[in-house]
Amino acid sequence: MTETILVDRPAERVARITLNRPQALNALNRQAMNEITAAAAELDRDPDIGAIVLTGSAKAFAAGADIKEMAPQSFSEVYAADWFAGWETLGRVRTPLVAAVAGYALGGGCELAMMCDVLLAADTAKFGQPEITLGVIPGMGGSQRLTRAIGKAKAMDLVLTGRMIGAEEAERAGLVSRIVPADALPEEAVATAAKIAAMSKPAAMLAKEAVNRAFETSLSEGLLFERRLFHSTFATADQKEGMTAFVEKRPPEFRHG
Ligand code: HXC
């Protein structure tokens, strides 16, 4: 039984994790981290799930790591417990993750959204890395994933000033995949996840792995990695089905193998 999240299956082959600490604007305490990562890891192992939506409320995706929980901690405590290392579990999820962000995505909230693969933003979304205003710095990937996503100039602006940006600026900067009207966000997130989940699951997982490799390696190694993964898709029944269906002018029926 989880206390900080709700998990449901809103469409075929789609799971949704909804952050549910409204009293704290979905601030991410340790319990939330443990529950989100455990739920995502379990769904990742489920062959009947092809995409996972991660979302919050209309007011807040997540207003950051839980400041009240962090405030009294000492260096030796956060170092010994390796605070936030647990989030790496989410980075290892191979099923595509769709973040649906409305309202605040600040600090750890912005970092959590950036751990996802497709980032849909409501027109009400506000992103920022305000850690500097608390006397600390990002600790869940904000200095790394944000810089890779939007470049040094813009990342420095956000990380050093702590200012918030709206959905439009975030989209212009390359932080978000798409902006949708706030009232359409839940539906659009599920529709996007359902679209991904209907594709061949091995192909979707390989595609995610290939894109992510671009952030880890040189171009020549990345191109080789991509090509080898591409070759491997020819070992799947879904490759035969996808290409045969095209030739026969009918929609494919992927079996996810
Ligand atoms: C704990 C939080 C919280 C947070 C909000 N709340 N954000 N509690 N941790 N990150 C709580 C408030 O204390 C308040 O509880 C309730 O949620 C509602 O928030 P309000 O501030 O009253 O709402 P509002 O006036 O609408 O302002 C919204 C807000 C503001 C602008 C988002 O809450 C805010 O600035 N929050 C902090 C944002 C932030 O700095 N995030 C980064 C965290 S550091 P009560 O009990 O008073 O009603 C981080 C670090 C990562 O993420 C790694 C580095 C170490």
CSV table of C-alpha atoms and ligand atoms in Angstrom, one decimal:
chain,number,residue,atom,x,y,z
A,1,MET,CA,0.0,0.0,0.0
A,2,THR,CA,1.5,3.3,-1.0
A,3,GLU,CA,0.8,6.6,0.8
A,4,THR,CA,2.5,9.2,-1.5
A,5,ILE,CA,1.4,8.0,-4.9
A,6,LEU,CA,-1.5,6.5,-6.7
A,7,VAL,CA,-1.0,3.9,-9.4
A,8,ASP,CA,-3.6,3.0,-12.0
A,9,ARG,CA,-3.9,1.7,-15.5
A,10,PRO,CA,-5.8,4.3,-17.5
A,11,ALA,CA,-5.5,2.6,-20.9
A,12,GLU,CA,-4.4,-0.7,-22.5
A,13,ARG,CA,-0.7,-1.3,-21.8
A,14,VAL,CA,-0.4,2.1,-20.0
A,15,ALA,CA,0.3,2.6,-16.3
A,16,ARG,CA,0.1,5.9,-14.5
A,17,ILE,CA,1.9,7.0,-11.3
A,18,THR,CA,0.3,10.1,-9.7
A,19,LEU,CA,2.2,11.9,-7.0
A,20,ASN,CA,-0.2,12.4,-4.2
A,21,ARG,CA,1.0,14.7,-1.4
A,22,PRO,CA,-1.2,17.7,-2.1
A,23,GLN,CA,-0.6,19.2,1.4
A,24,ALA,CA,3.1,19.6,0.4
A,25,LEU,CA,2.6,20.3,-3.3
A,26,ASN,CA,3.9,16.8,-4.0
A,27,ALA,CA,7.3,17.6,-2.3
A,28,LEU,CA,9.5,14.5,-2.7
A,29,ASN,CA,10.4,13.1,0.7
A,30,ARG,CA,12.2,9.8,1.1
A,31,GLN,CA,9.0,7.8,1.3
A,32,ALA,CA,7.9,9.3,-2.1
A,33,MET,CA,11.2,8.5,-3.6
A,34,ASN,CA,11.0,4.9,-2.4
A,35,GLU,CA,7.4,4.5,-3.5
A,36,ILE,CA,7.9,6.1,-7.0
A,37,THR,CA,11.0,4.2,-7.8
A,38,ALA,CA,9.6,0.9,-6.5
A,39,ALA,CA,6.4,1.3,-8.5
A,40,ALA,CA,8.3,2.3,-11.6
A,41,ALA,CA,10.7,-0.7,-11.3
A,42,GLU,CA,7.8,-3.1,-10.8
A,43,LEU,CA,5.9,-1.7,-13.8
A,44,ASP,CA,9.1,-1.9,-15.8
A,45,ARG,CA,9.2,-5.7,-15.2
A,46,ASP,CA,5.5,-6.1,-16.3
A,47,PRO,CA,5.4,-7.3,-20.0
A,48,ASP,CA,1.8,-6.0,-20.2
A,49,ILE,CA,3.0,-2.4,-19.7
A,50,GLY,CA,4.4,-0.5,-22.7
A,51,ALA,CA,4.6,3.1,-21.3
A,52,ILE,CA,4.3,4.8,-17.9
A,53,VAL,CA,2.8,8.2,-17.2
A,54,LEU,CA,4.3,10.1,-14.3
A,55,THR,CA,2.1,13.1,-13.2
A,56,GLY,CA,1.1,15.3,-10.3
A,57,SER,CA,-1.8,17.6,-9.7
A,58,ALA,CA,-3.1,20.7,-11.5
A,59,LYS,CA,-1.2,22.9,-9.0
A,60,ALA,CA,2.1,21.0,-8.8
A,61,PHE,CA,3.9,18.3,-10.5
A,62,ALA,CA,6.3,18.5,-7.6
A,63,ALA,CA,7.6,21.5,-5.7
A,64,GLY,CA,10.9,19.9,-5.1
A,65,ALA,CA,12.6,17.7,-2.6
A,66,ASP,CA,11.0,18.0,0.8
A,67,ILE,CA,12.7,21.0,2.4
A,68,LYS,CA,11.2,20.3,5.8
A,69,GLU,CA,12.7,16.8,5.8
A,70,MET,CA,16.1,18.1,4.5
A,71,ALA,CA,16.5,21.1,6.8
A,72,PRO,CA,17.9,19.4,9.9
A,73,GLN,CA,20.2,17.0,8.1
A,74,SER,CA,24.0,17.2,8.5
A,75,PHE,CA,26.6,16.5,5.9
A,76,SER,CA,27.6,13.2,7.4
A,77,GLU,CA,24.0,12.1,7.4
A,78,VAL,CA,23.2,13.0,3.8
A,79,TYR,CA,26.6,11.7,2.7
A,80,ALA,CA,26.4,8.4,4.5
A,81,ALA,CA,22.8,7.7,3.3
A,82,ASP,CA,23.9,9.0,-0.2
A,83,TRP,CA,20.8,11.1,-0.4
A,84,PHE,CA,18.9,11.0,-3.7
A,85,ALA,CA,21.0,8.1,-5.1
A,86,GLY,CA,17.8,6.1,-4.9
A,87,TRP,CA,16.5,8.0,-7.9
A,88,GLU,CA,19.0,6.2,-10.1
A,89,THR,CA,16.5,3.3,-10.1
A,90,LEU,CA,14.2,5.5,-12.2
A,91,GLY,CA,17.0,6.2,-14.6
A,92,ARG,CA,17.4,2.4,-15.1
A,93,VAL,CA,13.7,2.0,-16.1
A,94,ARG,CA,13.7,0.8,-19.7
A,95,THR,CA,10.0,1.3,-20.4
A,96,PRO,CA,9.3,4.7,-21.9
A,97,LEU,CA,8.3,7.3,-19.2
A,98,VAL,CA,5.9,10.2,-20.1
A,99,ALA,CA,6.0,13.1,-17.6
A,100,ALA,CA,2.8,15.2,-17.6
A,101,VAL,CA,3.7,18.4,-15.8
A,102,ALA,CA,1.1,21.0,-14.7
A,103,GLY,CA,1.9,23.8,-12.2
A,104,TYR,CA,5.2,23.7,-10.3
A,105,ALA,CA,8.1,21.5,-11.3
A,106,LEU,CA,10.8,22.9,-9.1
A,107,GLY,CA,14.1,21.6,-7.9
A,108,GLY,CA,13.7,17.9,-7.5
A,109,GLY,CA,10.3,18.2,-9.3
A,110,CYS,CA,12.0,19.6,-12.4
A,111,GLU,CA,14.7,16.9,-12.1
A,112,LEU,CA,12.2,14.2,-11.8
A,113,ALA,CA,10.4,15.4,-15.0
A,114,MET,CA,13.8,15.4,-16.7
A,115,MET,CA,14.3,11.7,-15.8
A,116,CYS,CA,11.4,10.9,-18.0
A,117,ASP,CA,11.6,10.4,-21.8
A,118,VAL,CA,8.7,12.5,-23.1
A,119,LEU,CA,7.9,15.7,-21.2
A,120,LEU,CA,4.5,17.1,-21.8
A,121,ALA,CA,3.9,20.5,-20.2
A,122,ALA,CA,0.5,22.1,-19.5
A,123,ASP,CA,0.4,25.8,-20.3
A,124,THR,CA,0.4,26.4,-16.5
A,125,ALA,CA,3.7,24.5,-16.0
A,126,LYS,CA,6.5,26.4,-14.2
A,127,PHE,CA,10.0,25.0,-14.1
A,128,GLY,CA,13.0,26.0,-12.1
A,129,GLN,CA,16.0,25.0,-10.0
A,130,PRO,CA,15.6,27.2,-6.9
A,131,GLU,CA,18.1,25.2,-4.8
A,132,ILE,CA,20.5,28.1,-4.8
A,133,THR,CA,17.9,30.2,-2.9
A,134,LEU,CA,18.1,27.6,-0.1
A,135,GLY,CA,21.8,27.7,0.1
A,136,VAL,CA,22.3,24.4,-1.7
A,137,ILE,CA,22.6,23.2,-5.3
A,138,PRO,CA,20.6,20.7,-7.4
A,139,GLY,CA,21.1,17.1,-6.2
A,140,MET,CA,19.0,14.9,-8.5
A,141,GLY,CA,20.6,15.8,-11.8
A,142,GLY,CA,19.6,19.4,-12.3
A,143,SER,CA,23.1,20.6,-13.1
A,144,GLN,CA,23.6,17.6,-15.5
A,145,ARG,CA,20.4,16.8,-17.2
A,146,LEU,CA,19.3,20.4,-17.5
A,147,THR,CA,22.6,21.4,-19.1
A,148,ARG,CA,22.4,18.6,-21.6
A,149,ALA,CA,18.7,19.5,-22.3
A,150,ILE,CA,19.0,23.3,-22.7
A,151,GLY,CA,22.7,24.1,-22.9
A,152,LYS,CA,25.1,25.9,-20.6
A,153,ALA,CA,24.0,29.5,-21.0
A,154,LYS,CA,20.3,28.8,-20.1
A,155,ALA,CA,21.2,26.2,-17.4
A,156,MET,CA,23.5,28.6,-15.7
A,157,ASP,CA,20.8,31.3,-15.7
A,158,LEU,CA,18.3,28.9,-14.0
A,159,VAL,CA,20.7,27.2,-11.6
A,160,LEU,CA,22.4,30.4,-10.5
A,161,THR,CA,19.4,32.7,-10.2
A,162,GLY,CA,16.8,30.1,-9.2
A,163,ARG,CA,14.3,31.9,-11.4
A,164,MET,CA,11.2,30.1,-12.7
A,165,ILE,CA,10.3,29.7,-16.4
A,166,GLY,CA,6.9,29.1,-17.9
A,167,ALA,CA,6.0,26.4,-20.4
A,168,GLU,CA,6.7,28.5,-23.5
A,169,GLU,CA,10.2,29.5,-22.4
A,170,ALA,CA,10.8,25.8,-21.4
A,171,GLU,CA,9.6,24.6,-24.8
A,172,ARG,CA,11.8,27.2,-26.7
A,173,ALA,CA,14.8,26.1,-24.6
A,174,GLY,CA,14.2,22.4,-25.5
A,175,LEU,CA,13.2,21.3,-22.0
A,176,VAL,CA,9.8,20.1,-22.9
A,177,SER,CA,8.5,18.0,-25.7
A,178,ARG,CA,5.2,19.7,-26.2
A,179,ILE,CA,2.8,22.2,-24.5
A,180,VAL,CA,-0.9,21.3,-24.2
A,181,PRO,CA,-3.8,23.2,-22.6
A,182,ALA,CA,-3.9,22.4,-18.9
A,183,ASP,CA,-7.4,20.8,-19.0
A,184,ALA,CA,-6.3,18.5,-21.9
A,185,LEU,CA,-3.1,17.4,-20.2
A,186,PRO,CA,-4.3,14.2,-18.4
A,187,GLU,CA,-6.0,12.9,-21.6
A,188,GLU,CA,-3.1,13.9,-23.8
A,189,ALA,CA,-0.5,12.2,-21.6
A,190,VAL,CA,-2.5,8.9,-21.6
A,191,ALA,CA,-3.0,9.2,-25.3
A,192,THR,CA,0.7,9.7,-25.9
A,193,ALA,CA,1.6,6.8,-23.6
A,194,ALA,CA,-1.0,4.6,-25.3
A,195,LYS,CA,0.5,5.5,-28.7
A,196,ILE,CA,4.0,4.5,-27.5
A,197,ALA,CA,2.7,1.4,-25.8
A,198,ALA,CA,1.0,0.2,-29.0
A,199,MET,CA,4.4,0.1,-30.7
A,200,SER,CA,6.7,-3.0,-30.5
A,201,LYS,CA,7.9,-2.9,-26.9
A,202,PRO,CA,11.4,-4.2,-27.8
A,203,ALA,CA,11.6,-1.5,-30.5
A,204,ALA,CA,10.5,1.2,-28.1
A,205,MET,CA,13.0,0.1,-25.4
A,206,LEU,CA,15.8,0.0,-27.9
A,207,ALA,CA,14.9,3.4,-29.2
A,208,LYS,CA,15.0,4.8,-25.7
A,209,GLU,CA,18.3,3.2,-25.0
A,210,ALA,CA,19.8,4.5,-28.3
A,211,VAL,CA,18.6,8.1,-27.7
A,212,ASN,CA,19.9,8.0,-24.1
A,213,ARG,CA,23.3,6.7,-25.3
A,214,ALA,CA,23.7,10.0,-27.2
A,215,PHE,CA,24.3,11.6,-23.8
A,216,GLU,CA,26.9,9.1,-22.7
A,217,THR,CA,29.2,8.6,-25.6
A,218,SER,CA,31.0,10.0,-28.7
A,219,LEU,CA,29.2,10.4,-32.0
A,220,SER,CA,31.1,7.6,-33.7
A,221,GLU,CA,30.5,5.2,-30.8
A,222,GLY,CA,26.9,6.3,-30.6
A,223,LEU,CA,26.3,5.7,-34.3
A,224,LEU,CA,27.8,2.3,-34.0
A,225,PHE,CA,25.7,1.5,-31.0
A,226,GLU,CA,22.6,2.7,-32.8
A,227,ARG,CA,23.4,0.6,-35.9
A,228,ARG,CA,23.9,-2.6,-33.8
A,229,LEU,CA,20.6,-2.0,-32.0
A,230,PHE,CA,19.0,-1.4,-35.4
A,231,HIS,CA,20.4,-4.7,-36.6
A,232,SER,CA,19.1,-6.5,-33.6
A,233,THR,CA,15.5,-5.4,-34.3
A,234,PHE,CA,15.6,-7.8,-37.2
A,235,ALA,CA,15.7,-10.7,-34.7
A,236,THR,CA,12.2,-9.7,-33.5
A,237,ALA,CA,8.8,-11.0,-34.9
A,238,ASP,CA,7.6,-7.4,-34.6
A,239,GLN,CA,10.1,-6.3,-37.3
A,240,LYS,CA,8.5,-8.9,-39.7
A,241,GLU,CA,5.0,-7.9,-38.7
A,242,GLY,CA,5.7,-4.1,-38.9
A,243,MET,CA,7.2,-4.3,-42.4
A,244,THR,CA,4.8,-6.9,-43.7
A,245,ALA,CA,1.9,-4.8,-42.5
A,246,PHE,CA,3.2,-1.8,-44.4
A,247,VAL,CA,3.6,-3.8,-47.6
A,248,GLU,CA,0.1,-5.3,-47.1
A,249,LYS,CA,-1.3,-1.8,-46.4
A,250,ARG,CA,-2.8,-2.7,-43.0
A,251,PRO,CA,-2.0,-1.6,-39.5
A,252,PRO,CA,0.6,-3.7,-37.7
A,253,GLU,CA,-0.3,-6.0,-34.8
A,254,PHE,CA,2.7,-6.0,-32.6
A,255,ARG,CA,3.2,-8.9,-30.2
A,256,HIS,CA,6.0,-7.1,-28.3
A,257,GLY,CA,8.6,-9.7,-29.1
B,1,HXC,C1,8.4,20.8,1.7
B,1,HXC,C2,6.9,22.2,0.7
B,1,HXC,C3,7.7,22.3,-0.5
B,1,HXC,C4,9.0,21.6,-0.5
B,1,HXC,C5,5.9,23.5,-0.8
B,1,HXC,N1,5.8,22.9,0.4
B,1,HXC,N2,7.1,23.2,-1.4
B,1,HXC,N3,7.2,21.5,1.7
B,1,HXC,N4,9.2,20.9,0.6
B,1,HXC,N5,9.8,21.7,-1.5
B,1,HXC,C6,4.7,23.1,1.3
B,1,HXC,C7,4.7,24.5,2.0
B,1,HXC,O1,5.5,24.5,3.1
B,1,HXC,C8,3.2,24.5,2.4
B,1,HXC,O2,3.0,23.8,3.6
B,1,HXC,C9,2.5,23.8,1.3
B,1,HXC,O3,3.5,23.0,0.6
B,1,HXC,C10,1.9,24.8,0.3
B,1,HXC,O4,3.0,25.6,-0.2
B,1,HXC,P1,2.9,27.2,-0.2
B,1,HXC,O5,4.2,27.7,-0.2
B,1,HXC,O6,1.9,27.7,0.9
B,1,HXC,O7,2.2,27.4,-1.6
B,1,HXC,P2,2.3,28.7,-2.6
B,1,HXC,O8,2.3,30.0,-1.8
B,1,HXC,O9,1.3,28.5,-3.6
B,1,HXC,O10,3.8,28.6,-3.2
B,1,HXC,C11,4.1,27.6,-4.1
B,1,HXC,C12,5.7,27.5,-4.2
B,1,HXC,C13,6.4,27.5,-2.9
B,1,HXC,C14,6.1,28.7,-5.0
B,1,HXC,C15,6.0,26.2,-5.1
B,1,HXC,O11,5.7,26.4,-2.1
B,1,HXC,C16,7.8,27.2,-2.9
B,1,HXC,O12,8.6,28.0,-3.2
B,1,HXC,N6,8.2,25.9,-2.6
B,1,HXC,C17,9.6,25.5,-2.5
B,1,HXC,C18,10.2,25.3,-3.9
B,1,HXC,C19,11.6,24.9,-3.8
B,1,HXC,O13,12.5,25.7,-3.3
B,1,HXC,N7,11.9,23.8,-4.3
B,1,HXC,C20,13.3,23.2,-4.3
B,1,HXC,C21,13.4,22.3,-3.1
B,1,HXC,S1,15.1,21.8,-3.0
B,1,HXC,P3,2.3,24.4,4.9
B,1,HXC,O14,2.5,23.3,5.9
B,1,HXC,O15,3.1,25.6,5.2
B,1,HXC,O16,0.9,24.6,4.4
B,1,HXC,C22,15.3,20.6,-4.0
B,1,HXC,C23,16.6,20.0,-3.9
B,1,HXC,C24,17.1,18.9,-4.6
B,1,HXC,O17,14.4,20.1,-4.7
B,1,HXC,C25,18.5,18.5,-4.2
B,1,HXC,C26,19.3,19.5,-3.5
B,1,HXC,C27,19.7,19.2,-2.1
